Amino acid sequence: MNRTLLVTLSLLLCTSLYSQKVSISLFNDSNLNTILVTPTEGSYKLILGNSEIRLGVDQIVYLSRVGDSILVRDANSNLGTWSRVSIVGQTEEDAIRLKPILPSIPARVYSDNISIYVEFNRLMAINMIDREKYIASVVEAESGPNKDEEFYKAQSLIARTFALAHLEKHKGEGFNLCDGTHCQAYKGKMNFDKDIYKATVATKDLVIVDTTKQFITAAFHSNCGGFTANSQDVWLTPKSYLVSVEDRYCTGARNASWEVKIPLGKWKKFLQSKGVDTTAITDIKQYDFKPKERPVYYPIANQKIPTIQIRSNFKLRSAFFSVTAVKNIIRIDGRGYGHGVGLCQEGAMQMASRGWKYDKIINYYYKKVKIVNISEVDQTRSIDIIIEKKDSTVVQTEKK
Ligand SMILES: [Zn+2]
Ligand SMILES: [Zn+2]
């Protein structure tokens, strides 16, 4: 594909804050080479150059990369080789199944339109989708079915705030967001839970901003274990709205507690790698540690080891734990699941089931924030992107 055409396509695919459509790269982490495409609802047009072919439900189209082009075939015939294939929905309820054959990946179903072209020596499959349908799917992927509506509303605001703050994240590649954890998990329609879509539409255009009217980094995690974490204790940057709060709502939930046993020898070796002189520890009770609140450090032999480093090294579910040494075993009694910053999903679910409204939930976990219409967002300032790294933190600042 020539460069000019690619740039033109890129401009068409990248949408602005006010656009009702977003473009998402599908199976973005995979090196797609052959895909089977089948409409499952509504009706589609397959656009090849100047010709349009109607595609009904269950009709099959194969798309294979051949060099820089796409070989297109239906069940009966070869439809030629093209630089770009567009599959455009004709109703409000269109859905289409994409089944990657090479490599083989389980099929997913998507709403709205699909564009396919070759770039980076692979097929790119871009879903041009209504923004609210996309957000509802992200909420479903990140929080699962059968939750209360107010929880889904809170999670919709988080997904929308992230999406709109990062519309330019893949600008150079010609689309808005990818479908992996690099951006937000997006698995297509999944069950397309009607309650989730209702909650998303009920909060249409609402986002979360800080006191300077910029999008917040709407961090969330599964369970905080009773206390959320300060941003700067997990990452490098303090954020006025990502501060530790006590949470009594999640402590009875599924991910509230866990236990891991580590051989004492392994524990000692780790401490030595952090510069601790373990020969000075004469009584194994000196390893014990019973924090009442979320700890930032594990104190040992006059040293302080950041608990996030212990979490990372031993692949613990969280950095909130107590330590008990029993003979040759270190028992870790942990609380919560995830980094602990921002909204605690299991706490928020419990709040919603007790009748809390979404704005009260948002304001509980994010301090001094405002829920506003996107038209009120200050877009002239830079966006901070916080990336969680294994031991330390990298903070990238994107200048607009
Ligand atoms: Zn991405
Ligand atoms: Zn919690």
JSON list of C-alpha atoms in Angstrom, two decimals, residues 36-37 46 55 58-62 72-79:
[
{"chain": "A", "resi": 36, "resn": "LEU", "atom": "CA", "xyz": [-12.49, -16.00, 8.24]},
{"chain": "A", "resi": 37, "resn": "VAL", "atom": "CA", "xyz": [-15.25, -13.40, 8.48]},
{"chain": "A", "resi": 46, "resn": "LEU", "atom": "CA", "xyz": [-18.28, -6.18, 1.42]},
{"chain": "A", "resi": 55, "resn": "LEU", "atom": "CA", "xyz": [-23.15, -10.20, 2.77]},
{"chain": "A", "resi": 58, "resn": "ASP", "atom": "CA", "xyz": [-23.71, -16.86, 7.91]},
{"chain": "A", "resi": 59, "resn": "GLN", "atom": "CA", "xyz": [-22.04, -16.02, 4.58]},
{"chain": "A", "resi": 60, "resn": "ILE", "atom": "CA", "xyz": [-18.34, -16.75, 4.77]},
{"chain": "A", "resi": 61, "resn": "VAL", "atom": "CA", "xyz": [-15.45, -14.65, 3.46]},
{"chain": "A", "resi": 62, "resn": "TYR", "atom": "CA", "xyz": [-11.79, -15.71, 3.67]},
{"chain": "A", "resi": 72, "resn": "VAL", "atom": "CA", "xyz": [-10.42, -12.44, -0.91]},
{"chain": "A", "resi": 73, "resn": "ARG", "atom": "CA", "xyz": [-12.53, -15.59, -1.41]},
{"chain": "A", "resi": 74, "resn": "ASP", "atom": "CA", "xyz": [-16.09, -16.49, -0.56]},
{"chain": "A", "resi": 75, "resn": "ALA", "atom": "CA", "xyz": [-17.52, -20.02, -0.32]},
{"chain": "A", "resi": 76, "resn": "ASN", "atom": "CA", "xyz": [-17.71, -20.37, -4.12]},
{"chain": "A", "resi": 77, "resn": "SER", "atom": "CA", "xyz": [-15.20, -18.15, -5.81]},
{"chain": "A", "resi": 78, "resn": "ASN", "atom": "CA", "xyz": [-12.07, -16.06, -5.79]},
{"chain": "A", "resi": 79, "resn": "LEU", "atom": "CA", "xyz": [-13.00, -12.37, -5.43]}
]
